[in-house]
PDB file of C-alpha atoms and ligand atoms in Angstrom:
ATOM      1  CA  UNK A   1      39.395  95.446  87.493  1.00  0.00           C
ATOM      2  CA  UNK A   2      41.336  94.469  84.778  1.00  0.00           C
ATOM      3  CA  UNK A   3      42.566  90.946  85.026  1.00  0.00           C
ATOM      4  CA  UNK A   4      46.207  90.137  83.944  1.00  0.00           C
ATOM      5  CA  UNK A   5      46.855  87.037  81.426  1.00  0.00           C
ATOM      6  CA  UNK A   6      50.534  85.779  80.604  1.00  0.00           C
ATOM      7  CA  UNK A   7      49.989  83.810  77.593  1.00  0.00           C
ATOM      8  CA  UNK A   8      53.501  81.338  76.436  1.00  0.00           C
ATOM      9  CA  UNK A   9      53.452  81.668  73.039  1.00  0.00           C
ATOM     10  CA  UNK A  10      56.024  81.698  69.788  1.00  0.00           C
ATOM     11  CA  UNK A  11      53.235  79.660  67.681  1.00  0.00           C
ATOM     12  CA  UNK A  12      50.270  81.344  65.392  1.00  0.00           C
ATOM     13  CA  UNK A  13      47.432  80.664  67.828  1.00  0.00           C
ATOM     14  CA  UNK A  14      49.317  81.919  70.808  1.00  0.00           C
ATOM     15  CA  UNK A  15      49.333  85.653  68.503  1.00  0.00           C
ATOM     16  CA  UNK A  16      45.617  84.699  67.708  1.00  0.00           C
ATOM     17  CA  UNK A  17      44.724  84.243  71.110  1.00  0.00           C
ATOM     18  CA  UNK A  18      46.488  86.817  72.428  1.00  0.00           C
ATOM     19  CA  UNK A  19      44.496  89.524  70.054  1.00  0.00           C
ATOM     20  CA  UNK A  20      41.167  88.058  71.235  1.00  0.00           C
ATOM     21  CA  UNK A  21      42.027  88.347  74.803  1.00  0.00           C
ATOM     22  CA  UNK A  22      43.301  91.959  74.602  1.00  0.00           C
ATOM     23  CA  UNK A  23      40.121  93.567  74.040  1.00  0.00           C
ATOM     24  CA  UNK A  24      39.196  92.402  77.475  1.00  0.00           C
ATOM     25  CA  UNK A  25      42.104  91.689  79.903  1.00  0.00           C
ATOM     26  CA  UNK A  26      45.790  92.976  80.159  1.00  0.00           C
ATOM     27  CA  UNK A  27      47.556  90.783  78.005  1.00  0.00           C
ATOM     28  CA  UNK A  28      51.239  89.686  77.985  1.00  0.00           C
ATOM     29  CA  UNK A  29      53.061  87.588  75.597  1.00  0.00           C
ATOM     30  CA  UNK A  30      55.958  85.747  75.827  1.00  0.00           C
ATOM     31  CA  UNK A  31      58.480  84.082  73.881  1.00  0.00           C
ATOM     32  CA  UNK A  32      61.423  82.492  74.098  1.00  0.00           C
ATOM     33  CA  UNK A  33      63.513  85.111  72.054  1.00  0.00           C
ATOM     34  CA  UNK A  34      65.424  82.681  70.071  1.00  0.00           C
ATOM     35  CA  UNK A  35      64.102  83.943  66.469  1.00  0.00           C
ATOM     36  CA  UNK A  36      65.387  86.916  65.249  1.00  0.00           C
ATOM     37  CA  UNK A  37      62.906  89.019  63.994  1.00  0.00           C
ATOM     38  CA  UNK A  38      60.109  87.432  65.265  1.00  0.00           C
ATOM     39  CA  UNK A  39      56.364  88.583  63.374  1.00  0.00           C
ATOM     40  CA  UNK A  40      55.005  91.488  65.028  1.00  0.00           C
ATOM     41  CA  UNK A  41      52.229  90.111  67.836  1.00  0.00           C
ATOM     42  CA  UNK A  42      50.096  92.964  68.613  1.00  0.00           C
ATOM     43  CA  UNK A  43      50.613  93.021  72.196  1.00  0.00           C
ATOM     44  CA  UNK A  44      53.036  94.109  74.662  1.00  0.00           C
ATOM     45  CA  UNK A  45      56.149  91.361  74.705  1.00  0.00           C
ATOM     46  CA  UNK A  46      58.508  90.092  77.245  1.00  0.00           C
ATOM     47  CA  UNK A  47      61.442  88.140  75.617  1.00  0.00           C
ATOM     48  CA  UNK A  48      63.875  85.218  76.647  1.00  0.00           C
ATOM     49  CA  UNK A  49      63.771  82.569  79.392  1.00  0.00           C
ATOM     50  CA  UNK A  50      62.354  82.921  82.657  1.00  0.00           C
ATOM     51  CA  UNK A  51      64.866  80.700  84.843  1.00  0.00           C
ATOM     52  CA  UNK A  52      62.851  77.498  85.027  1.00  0.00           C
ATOM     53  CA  UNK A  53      59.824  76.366  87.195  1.00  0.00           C
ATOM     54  CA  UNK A  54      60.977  78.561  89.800  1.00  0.00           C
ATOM     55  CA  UNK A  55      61.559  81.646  87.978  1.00  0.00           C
ATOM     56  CA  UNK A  56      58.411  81.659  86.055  1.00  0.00           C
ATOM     57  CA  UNK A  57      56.213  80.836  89.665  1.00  0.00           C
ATOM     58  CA  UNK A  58      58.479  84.029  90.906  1.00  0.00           C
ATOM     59  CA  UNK A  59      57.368  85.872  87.458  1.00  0.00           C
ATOM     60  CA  UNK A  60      53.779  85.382  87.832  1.00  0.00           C
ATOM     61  CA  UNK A  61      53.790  86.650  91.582  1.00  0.00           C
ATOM     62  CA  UNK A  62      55.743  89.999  90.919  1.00  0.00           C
ATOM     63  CA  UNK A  63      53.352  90.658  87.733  1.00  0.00           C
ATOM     64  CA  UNK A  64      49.927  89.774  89.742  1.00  0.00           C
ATOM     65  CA  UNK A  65      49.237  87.231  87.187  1.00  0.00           C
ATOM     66  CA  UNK A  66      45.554  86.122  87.010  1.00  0.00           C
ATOM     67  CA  UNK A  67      45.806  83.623  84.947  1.00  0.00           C
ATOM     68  CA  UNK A  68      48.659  81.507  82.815  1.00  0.00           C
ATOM     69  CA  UNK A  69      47.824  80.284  79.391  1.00  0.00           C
ATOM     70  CA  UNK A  70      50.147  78.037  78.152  1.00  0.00           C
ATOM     71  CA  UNK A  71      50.226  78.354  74.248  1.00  0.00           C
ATOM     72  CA  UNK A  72      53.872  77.243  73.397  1.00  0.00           C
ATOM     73  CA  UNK A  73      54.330  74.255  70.246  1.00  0.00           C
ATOM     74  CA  UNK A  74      53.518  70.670  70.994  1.00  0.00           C
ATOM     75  CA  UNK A  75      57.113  69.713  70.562  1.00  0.00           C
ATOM     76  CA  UNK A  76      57.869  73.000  73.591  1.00  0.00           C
ATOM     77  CA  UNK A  77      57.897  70.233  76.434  1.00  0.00           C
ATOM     78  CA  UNK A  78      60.485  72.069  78.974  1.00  0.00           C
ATOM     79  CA  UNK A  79      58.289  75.355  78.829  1.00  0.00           C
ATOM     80  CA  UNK A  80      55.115  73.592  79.268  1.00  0.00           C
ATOM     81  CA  UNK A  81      55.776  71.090  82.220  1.00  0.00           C
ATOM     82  CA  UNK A  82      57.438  74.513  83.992  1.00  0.00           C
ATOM     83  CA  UNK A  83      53.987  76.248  82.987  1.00  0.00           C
ATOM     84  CA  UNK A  84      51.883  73.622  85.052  1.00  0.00           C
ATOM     85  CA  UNK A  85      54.771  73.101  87.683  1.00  0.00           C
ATOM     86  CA  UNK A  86      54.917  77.015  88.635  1.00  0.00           C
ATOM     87  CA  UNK A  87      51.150  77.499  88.216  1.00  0.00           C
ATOM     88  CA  UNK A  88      50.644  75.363  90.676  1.00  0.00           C
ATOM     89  CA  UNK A  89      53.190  76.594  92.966  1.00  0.00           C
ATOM     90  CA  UNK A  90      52.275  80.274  92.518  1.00  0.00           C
ATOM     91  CA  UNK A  91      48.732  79.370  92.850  1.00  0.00           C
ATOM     92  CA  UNK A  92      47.732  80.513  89.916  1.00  0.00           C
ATOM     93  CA  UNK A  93      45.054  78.901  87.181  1.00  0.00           C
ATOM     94  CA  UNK A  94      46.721  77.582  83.730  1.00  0.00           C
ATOM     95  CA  UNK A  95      45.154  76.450  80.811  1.00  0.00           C
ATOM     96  CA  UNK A  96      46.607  75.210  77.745  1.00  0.00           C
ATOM     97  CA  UNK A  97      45.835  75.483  73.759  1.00  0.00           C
ATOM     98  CA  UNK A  98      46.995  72.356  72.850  1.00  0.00           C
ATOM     99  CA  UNK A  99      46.460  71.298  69.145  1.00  0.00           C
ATOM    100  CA  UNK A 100      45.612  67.707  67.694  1.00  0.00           C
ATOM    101  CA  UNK A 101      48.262  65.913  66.408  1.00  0.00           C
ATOM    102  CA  UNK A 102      47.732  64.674  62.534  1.00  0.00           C
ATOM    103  CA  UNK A 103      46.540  60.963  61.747  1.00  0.00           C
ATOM    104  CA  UNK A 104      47.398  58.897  58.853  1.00  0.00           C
ATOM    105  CA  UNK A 105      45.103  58.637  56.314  1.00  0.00           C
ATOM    106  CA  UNK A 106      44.867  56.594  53.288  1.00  0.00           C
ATOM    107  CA  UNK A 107      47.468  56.741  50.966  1.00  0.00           C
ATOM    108  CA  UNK A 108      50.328  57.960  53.786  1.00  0.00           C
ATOM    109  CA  UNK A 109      53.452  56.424  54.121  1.00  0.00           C
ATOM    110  CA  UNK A 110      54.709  57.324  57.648  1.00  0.00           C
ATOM    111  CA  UNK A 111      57.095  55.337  59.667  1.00  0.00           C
ATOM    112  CA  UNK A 112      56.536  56.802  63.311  1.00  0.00           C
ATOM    113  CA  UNK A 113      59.827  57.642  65.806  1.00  0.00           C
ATOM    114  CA  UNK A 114      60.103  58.735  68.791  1.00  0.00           C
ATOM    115  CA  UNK A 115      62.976  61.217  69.017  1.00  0.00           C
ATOM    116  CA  UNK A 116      64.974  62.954  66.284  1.00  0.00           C
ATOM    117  CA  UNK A 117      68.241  60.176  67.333  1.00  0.00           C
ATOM    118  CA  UNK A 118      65.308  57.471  66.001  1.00  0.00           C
ATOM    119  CA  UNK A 119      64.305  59.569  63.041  1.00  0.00           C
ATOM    120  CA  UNK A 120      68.300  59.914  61.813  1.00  0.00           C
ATOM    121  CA  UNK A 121      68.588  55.736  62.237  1.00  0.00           C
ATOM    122  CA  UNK A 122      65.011  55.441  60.222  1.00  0.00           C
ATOM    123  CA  UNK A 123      66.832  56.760  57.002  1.00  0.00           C
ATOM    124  CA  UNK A 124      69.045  53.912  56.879  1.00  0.00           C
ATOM    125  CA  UNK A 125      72.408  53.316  55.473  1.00  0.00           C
ATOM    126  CA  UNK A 126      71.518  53.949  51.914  1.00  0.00           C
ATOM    127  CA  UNK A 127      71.890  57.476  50.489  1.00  0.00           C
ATOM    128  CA  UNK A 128      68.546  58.993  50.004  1.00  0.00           C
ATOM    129  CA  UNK A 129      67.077  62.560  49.260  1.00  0.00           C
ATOM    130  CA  UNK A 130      65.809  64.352  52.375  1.00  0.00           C
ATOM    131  CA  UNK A 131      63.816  66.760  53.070  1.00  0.00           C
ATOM    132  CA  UNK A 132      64.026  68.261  56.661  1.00  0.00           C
ATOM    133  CA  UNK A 133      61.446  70.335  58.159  1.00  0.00           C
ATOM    134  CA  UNK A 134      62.853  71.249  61.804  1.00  0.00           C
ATOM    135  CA  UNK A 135      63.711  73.590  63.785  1.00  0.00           C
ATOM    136  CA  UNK A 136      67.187  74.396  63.428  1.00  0.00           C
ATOM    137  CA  UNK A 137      68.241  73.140  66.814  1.00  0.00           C
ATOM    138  CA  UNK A 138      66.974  69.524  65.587  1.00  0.00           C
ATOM    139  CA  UNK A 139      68.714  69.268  62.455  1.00  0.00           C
ATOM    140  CA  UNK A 140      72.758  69.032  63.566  1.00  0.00           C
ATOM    141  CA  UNK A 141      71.510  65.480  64.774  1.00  0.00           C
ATOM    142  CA  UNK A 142      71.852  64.761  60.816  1.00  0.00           C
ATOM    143  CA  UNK A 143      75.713  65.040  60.768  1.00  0.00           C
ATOM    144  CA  UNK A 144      75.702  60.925  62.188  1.00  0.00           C
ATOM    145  CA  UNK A 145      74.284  60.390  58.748  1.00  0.00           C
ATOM    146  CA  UNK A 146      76.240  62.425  56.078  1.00  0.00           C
ATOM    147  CA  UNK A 147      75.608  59.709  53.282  1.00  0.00           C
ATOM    148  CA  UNK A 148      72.027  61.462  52.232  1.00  0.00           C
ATOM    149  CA  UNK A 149      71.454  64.726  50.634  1.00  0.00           C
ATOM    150  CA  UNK A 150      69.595  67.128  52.645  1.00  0.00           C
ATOM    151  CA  UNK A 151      67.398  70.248  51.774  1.00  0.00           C
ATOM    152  CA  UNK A 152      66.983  71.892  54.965  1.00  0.00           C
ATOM    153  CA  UNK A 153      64.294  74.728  54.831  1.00  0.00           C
ATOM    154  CA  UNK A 154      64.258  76.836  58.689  1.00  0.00           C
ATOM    155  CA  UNK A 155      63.082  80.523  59.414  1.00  0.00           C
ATOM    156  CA  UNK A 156      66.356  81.210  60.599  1.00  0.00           C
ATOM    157  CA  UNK A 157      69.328  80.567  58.912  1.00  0.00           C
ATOM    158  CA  UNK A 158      71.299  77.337  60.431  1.00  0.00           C
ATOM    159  CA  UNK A 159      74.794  78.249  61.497  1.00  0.00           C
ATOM    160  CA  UNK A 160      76.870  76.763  61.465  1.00  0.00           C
ATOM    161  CA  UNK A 161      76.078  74.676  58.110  1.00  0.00           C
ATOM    162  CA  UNK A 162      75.652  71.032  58.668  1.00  0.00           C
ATOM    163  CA  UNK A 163      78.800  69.110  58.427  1.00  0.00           C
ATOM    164  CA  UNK A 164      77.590  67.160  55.560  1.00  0.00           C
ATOM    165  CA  UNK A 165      78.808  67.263  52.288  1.00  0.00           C
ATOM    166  CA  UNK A 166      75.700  67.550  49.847  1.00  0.00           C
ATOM    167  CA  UNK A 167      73.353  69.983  51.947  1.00  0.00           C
ATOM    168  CA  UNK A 168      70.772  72.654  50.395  1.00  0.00           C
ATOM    169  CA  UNK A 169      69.169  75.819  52.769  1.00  0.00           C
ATOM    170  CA  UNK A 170      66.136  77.306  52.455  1.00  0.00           C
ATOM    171  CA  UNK A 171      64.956  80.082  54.549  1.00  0.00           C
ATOM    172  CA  UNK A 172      61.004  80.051  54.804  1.00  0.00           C
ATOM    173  CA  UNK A 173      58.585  80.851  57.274  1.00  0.00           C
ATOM    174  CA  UNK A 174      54.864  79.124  56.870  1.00  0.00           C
ATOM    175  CA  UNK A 175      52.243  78.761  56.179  1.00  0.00           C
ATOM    176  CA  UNK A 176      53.073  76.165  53.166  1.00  0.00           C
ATOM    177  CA  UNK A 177      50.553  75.583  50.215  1.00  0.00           C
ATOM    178  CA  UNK A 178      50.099  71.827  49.618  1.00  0.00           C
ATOM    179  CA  UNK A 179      50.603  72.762  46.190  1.00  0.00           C
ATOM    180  CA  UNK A 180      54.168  74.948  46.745  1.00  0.00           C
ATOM    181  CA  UNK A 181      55.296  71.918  48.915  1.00  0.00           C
ATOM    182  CA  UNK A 182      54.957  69.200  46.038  1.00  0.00           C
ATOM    183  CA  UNK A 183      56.424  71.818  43.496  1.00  0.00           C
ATOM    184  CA  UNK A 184      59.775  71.412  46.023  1.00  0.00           C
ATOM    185  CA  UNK A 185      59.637  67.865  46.585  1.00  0.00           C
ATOM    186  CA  UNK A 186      59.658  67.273  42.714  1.00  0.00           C
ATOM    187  CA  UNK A 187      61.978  69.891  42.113  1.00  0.00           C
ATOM    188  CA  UNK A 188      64.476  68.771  44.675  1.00  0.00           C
ATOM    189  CA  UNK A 189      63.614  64.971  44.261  1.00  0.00           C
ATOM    190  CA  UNK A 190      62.935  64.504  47.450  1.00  0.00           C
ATOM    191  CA  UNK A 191      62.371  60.404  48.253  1.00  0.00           C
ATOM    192  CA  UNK A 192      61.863  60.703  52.340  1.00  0.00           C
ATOM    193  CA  UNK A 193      60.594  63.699  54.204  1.00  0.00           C
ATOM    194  CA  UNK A 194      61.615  64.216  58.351  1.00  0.00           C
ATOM    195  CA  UNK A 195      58.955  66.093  60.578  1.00  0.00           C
ATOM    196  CA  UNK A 196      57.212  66.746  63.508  1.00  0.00           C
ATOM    197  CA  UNK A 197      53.962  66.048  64.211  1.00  0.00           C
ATOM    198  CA  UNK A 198      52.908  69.706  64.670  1.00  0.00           C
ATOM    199  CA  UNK A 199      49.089  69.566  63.558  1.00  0.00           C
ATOM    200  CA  UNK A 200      47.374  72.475  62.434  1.00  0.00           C
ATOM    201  CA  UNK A 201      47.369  73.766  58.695  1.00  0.00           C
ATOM    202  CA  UNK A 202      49.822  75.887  58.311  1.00  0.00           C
ATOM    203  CA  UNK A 203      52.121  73.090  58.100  1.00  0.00           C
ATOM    204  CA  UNK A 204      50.540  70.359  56.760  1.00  0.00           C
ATOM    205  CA  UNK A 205      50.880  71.022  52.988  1.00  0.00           C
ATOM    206  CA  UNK A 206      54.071  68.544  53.506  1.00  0.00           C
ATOM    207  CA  UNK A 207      52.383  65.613  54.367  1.00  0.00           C
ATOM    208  CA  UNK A 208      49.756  66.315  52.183  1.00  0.00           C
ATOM    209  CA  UNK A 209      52.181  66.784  49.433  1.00  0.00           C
ATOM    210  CA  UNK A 210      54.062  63.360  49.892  1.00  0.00           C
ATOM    211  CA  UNK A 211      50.962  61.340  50.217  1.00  0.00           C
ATOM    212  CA  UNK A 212      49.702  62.502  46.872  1.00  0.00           C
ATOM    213  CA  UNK A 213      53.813  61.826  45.724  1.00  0.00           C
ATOM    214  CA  UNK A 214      54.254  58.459  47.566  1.00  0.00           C
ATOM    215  CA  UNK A 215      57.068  59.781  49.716  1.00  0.00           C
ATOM    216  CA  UNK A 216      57.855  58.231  52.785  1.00  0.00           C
ATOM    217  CA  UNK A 217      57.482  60.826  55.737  1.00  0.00           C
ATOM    218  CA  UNK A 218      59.241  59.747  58.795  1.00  0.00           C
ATOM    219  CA  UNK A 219      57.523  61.379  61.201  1.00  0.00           C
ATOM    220  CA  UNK A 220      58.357  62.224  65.345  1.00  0.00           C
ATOM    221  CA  UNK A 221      55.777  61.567  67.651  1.00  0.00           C
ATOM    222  CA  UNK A 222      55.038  64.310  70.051  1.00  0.00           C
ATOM    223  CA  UNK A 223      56.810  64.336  73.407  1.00  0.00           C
ATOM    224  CA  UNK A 224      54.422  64.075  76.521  1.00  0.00           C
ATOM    225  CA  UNK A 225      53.034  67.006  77.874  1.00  0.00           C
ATOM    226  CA  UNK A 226      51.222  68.047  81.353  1.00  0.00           C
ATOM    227  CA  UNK A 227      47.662  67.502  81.622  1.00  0.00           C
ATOM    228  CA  UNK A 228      46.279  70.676  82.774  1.00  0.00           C
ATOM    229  CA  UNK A 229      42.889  72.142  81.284  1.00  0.00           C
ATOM    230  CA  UNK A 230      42.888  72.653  77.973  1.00  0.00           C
ATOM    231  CA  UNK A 231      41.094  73.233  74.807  1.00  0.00           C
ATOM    232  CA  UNK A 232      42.329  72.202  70.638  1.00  0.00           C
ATOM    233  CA  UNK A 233      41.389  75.929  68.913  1.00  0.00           C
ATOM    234  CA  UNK A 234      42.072  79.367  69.714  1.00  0.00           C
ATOM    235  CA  UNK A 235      38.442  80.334  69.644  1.00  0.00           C
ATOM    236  CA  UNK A 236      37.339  77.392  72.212  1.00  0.00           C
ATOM    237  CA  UNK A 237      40.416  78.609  74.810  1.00  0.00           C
ATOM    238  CA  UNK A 238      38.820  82.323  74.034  1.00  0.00           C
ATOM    239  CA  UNK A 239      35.540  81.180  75.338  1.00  0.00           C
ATOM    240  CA  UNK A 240      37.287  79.238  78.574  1.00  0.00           C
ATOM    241  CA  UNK A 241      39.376  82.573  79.267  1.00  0.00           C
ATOM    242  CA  UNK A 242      35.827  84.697  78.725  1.00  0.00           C
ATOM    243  CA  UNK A 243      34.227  82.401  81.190  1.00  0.00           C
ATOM    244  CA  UNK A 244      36.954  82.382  84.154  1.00  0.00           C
ATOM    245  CA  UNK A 245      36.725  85.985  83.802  1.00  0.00           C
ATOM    246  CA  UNK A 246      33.026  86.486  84.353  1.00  0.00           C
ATOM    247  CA  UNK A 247      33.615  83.866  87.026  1.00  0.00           C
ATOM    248  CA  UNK A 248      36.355  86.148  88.607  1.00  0.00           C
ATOM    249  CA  UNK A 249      36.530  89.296  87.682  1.00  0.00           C
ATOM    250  CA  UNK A 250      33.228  90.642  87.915  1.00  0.00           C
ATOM    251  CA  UNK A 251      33.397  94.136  87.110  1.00  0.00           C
ATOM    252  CA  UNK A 252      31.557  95.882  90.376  1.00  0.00           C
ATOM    253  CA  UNK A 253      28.637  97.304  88.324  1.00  0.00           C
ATOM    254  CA  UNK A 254      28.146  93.846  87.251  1.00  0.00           C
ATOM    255  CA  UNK A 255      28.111  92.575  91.067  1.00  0.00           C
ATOM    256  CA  UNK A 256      26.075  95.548  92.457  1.00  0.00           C
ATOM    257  CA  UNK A 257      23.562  94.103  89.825  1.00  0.00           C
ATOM    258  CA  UNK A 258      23.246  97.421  88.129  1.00  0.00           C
TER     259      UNK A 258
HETATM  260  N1  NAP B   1      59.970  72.989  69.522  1.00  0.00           N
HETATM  261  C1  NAP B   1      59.415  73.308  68.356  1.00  0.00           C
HETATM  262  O1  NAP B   1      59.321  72.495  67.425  1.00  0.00           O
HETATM  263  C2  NAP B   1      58.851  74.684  68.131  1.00  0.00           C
HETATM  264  C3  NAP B   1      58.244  74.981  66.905  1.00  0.00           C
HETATM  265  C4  NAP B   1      57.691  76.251  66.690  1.00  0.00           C
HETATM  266  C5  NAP B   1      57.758  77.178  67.710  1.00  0.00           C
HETATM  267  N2  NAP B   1      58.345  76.862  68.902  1.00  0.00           N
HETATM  268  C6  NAP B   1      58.387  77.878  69.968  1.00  0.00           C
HETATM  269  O2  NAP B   1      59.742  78.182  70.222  1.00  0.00           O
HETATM  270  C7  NAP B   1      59.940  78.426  71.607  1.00  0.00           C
HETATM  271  C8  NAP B   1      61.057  77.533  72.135  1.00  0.00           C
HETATM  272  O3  NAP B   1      60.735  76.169  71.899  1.00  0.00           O
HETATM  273  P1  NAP B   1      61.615  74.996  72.534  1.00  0.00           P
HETATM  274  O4  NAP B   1      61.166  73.732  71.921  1.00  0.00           O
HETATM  275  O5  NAP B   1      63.047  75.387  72.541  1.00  0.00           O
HETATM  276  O6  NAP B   1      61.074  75.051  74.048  1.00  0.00           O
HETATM  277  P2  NAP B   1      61.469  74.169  75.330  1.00  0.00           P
HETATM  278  O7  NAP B   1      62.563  73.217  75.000  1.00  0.00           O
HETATM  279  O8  NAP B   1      60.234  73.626  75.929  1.00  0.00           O
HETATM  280  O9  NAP B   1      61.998  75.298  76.301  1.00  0.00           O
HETATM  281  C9  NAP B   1      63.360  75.534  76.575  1.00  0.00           C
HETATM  282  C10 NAP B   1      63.474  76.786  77.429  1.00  0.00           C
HETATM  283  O10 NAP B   1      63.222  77.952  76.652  1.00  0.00           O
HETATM  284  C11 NAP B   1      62.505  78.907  77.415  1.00  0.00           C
HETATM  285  N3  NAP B   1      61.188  79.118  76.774  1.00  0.00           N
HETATM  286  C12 NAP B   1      60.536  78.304  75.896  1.00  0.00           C
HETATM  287  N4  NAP B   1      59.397  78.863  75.469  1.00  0.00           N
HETATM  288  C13 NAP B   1      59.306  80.072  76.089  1.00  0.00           C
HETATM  289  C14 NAP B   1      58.355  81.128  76.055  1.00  0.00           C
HETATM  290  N5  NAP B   1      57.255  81.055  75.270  1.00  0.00           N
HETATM  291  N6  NAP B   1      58.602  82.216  76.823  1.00  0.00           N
HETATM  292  C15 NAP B   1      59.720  82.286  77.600  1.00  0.00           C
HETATM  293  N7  NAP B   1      60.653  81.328  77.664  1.00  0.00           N
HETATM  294  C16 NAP B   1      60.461  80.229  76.925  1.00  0.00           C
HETATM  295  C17 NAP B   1      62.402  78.331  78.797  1.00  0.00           C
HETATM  296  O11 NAP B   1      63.530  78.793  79.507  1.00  0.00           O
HETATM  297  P3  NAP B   1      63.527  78.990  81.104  1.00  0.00           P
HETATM  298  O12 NAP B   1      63.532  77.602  81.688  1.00  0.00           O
HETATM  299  O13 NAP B   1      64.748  79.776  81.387  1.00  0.00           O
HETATM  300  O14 NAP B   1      62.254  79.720  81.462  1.00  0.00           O
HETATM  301  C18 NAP B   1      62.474  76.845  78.554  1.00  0.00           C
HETATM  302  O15 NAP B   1      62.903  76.093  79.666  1.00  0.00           O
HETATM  303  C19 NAP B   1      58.595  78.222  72.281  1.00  0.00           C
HETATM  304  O16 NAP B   1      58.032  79.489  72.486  1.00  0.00           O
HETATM  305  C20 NAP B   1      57.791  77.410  71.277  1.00  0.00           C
HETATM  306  O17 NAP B   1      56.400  77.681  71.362  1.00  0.00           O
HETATM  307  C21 NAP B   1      58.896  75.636  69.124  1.00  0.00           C
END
């Protein structure tokens, strides 16, 4: 029997994963629908919310899901704490890919916050150059502070513009070379860079790029998530998955111990 995985996705591991796990199990990935031409994923895609906790535990039961793997970004809290609340209420196991955060190292000049609110009051009253690297949902929280100049870089374009008067766009979608990001930071003069604590490497060319600069990054701590079972790389969750299965899914050859 093939066993049924719904994998929450809309980062680069959960489209890793998700390729690893097809070659064994039927494979579903979902995401939130809310970029526009998201990269292709390799496997069949359901799009857009599910209805909270309750519509998700009602998901899982019409699709016989086996198994929930909860691969969404760190900063994703609403989809994962619904992951872990319906699992548990459909009865079904969930396991999560959940990536280490970044630490300072020597040379870094973060001031840590705790919301996006805390990161706009961290710039201060003084007009600086900043460089925001958010989702485009976090950045209208900017407008309380129109005295800086902002280069905003997003895979979508923001609409409507900030209402700030000295704003730049730049549509991008990662990975970022450390070397690319300190070619923009120079370019655009950038004294104070805003981000999330994402981990990984795509992303990290940033922070890697103001440390060697000696630009302030104000950076967002991540929000708190679930604790279900969980492992920090794609290829460690592969092995879990790979495990439950021969745990439950024996294939009957297997059991008749042919
Ligand atoms: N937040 C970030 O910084 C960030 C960065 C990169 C990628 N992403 C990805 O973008 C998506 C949305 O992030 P968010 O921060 O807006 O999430 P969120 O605040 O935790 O979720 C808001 C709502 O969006 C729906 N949703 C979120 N992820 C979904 C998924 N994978 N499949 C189906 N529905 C989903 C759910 O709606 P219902 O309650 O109706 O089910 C959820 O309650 C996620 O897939 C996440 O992995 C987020």
């Amino acid at each position: 029997m093939t066993h049924r995985i719904l994998i929450l996705g809309g980062t680069t591991e959960a489209r890793q994963l998700a390729g690893k796990l097809a070659v064994r199990a039927s494979v579903t990935l979902s995401l939130a629908g809310r970029t526009e031409s998201p990269v292709a994923q390799g496997v069949p895609v359901r799009s857009g919310g599910f209805g909270g906790a309750e519509g998700l535990a009602a998901y899982l039961k019409e699709t016989s899901t086996d198994l929930l793997i909860d691969a969404t970004h760190p900063y994703a809290a609403r989809i994962s704490a619904n992951a872990a609340q319906a699992a548990r209420a459909a009865g079904v196991p969930i396991l999560a890919l959940r990536r280490p955060g970044w630490e300072p190292i020597e040379g870094d000049r973060w001031t840590e916050v705790d919301s996006v609110t805390d990161a706009v009051r961290a710039l201060g009253p003084a007009p600086r150059r900043v460089f925001l690297a958010l989702g485009r949902q976090e950045v209208a929280a900017f407008e309380a502070a129109p005295q800086h100049h902002y280069l905003i870089r997003s895979v979508d374009p923001v609409e409507p513009r900030l209402a700030v008067p000295d704003a730049d766009y730049l549509l991008a979608r990662g990975p970022f070379r450390e070397a690319d990001e300190r070619a923009l930071l120079e370019r655009h003069s950038i004294d104070v860079v805003v981000s999330k604590n994402s981990g990984g490497a795509a992303t990290y060319g940033k922070i890697a790029a103001a440390r060697a600069l000696g630009v302030e990054v104000i950076m967002i701590r991540r929000p708190m998530l679930p604790e279900v079972p969980s492992a920090e790389t794609v290829e460690a969750l592969a092995a879990i998955v790979n495990q439950f299965g021969a745990d439950h899914f024996a294939e009957p050859d297997a059991e008749r111990g042919v």
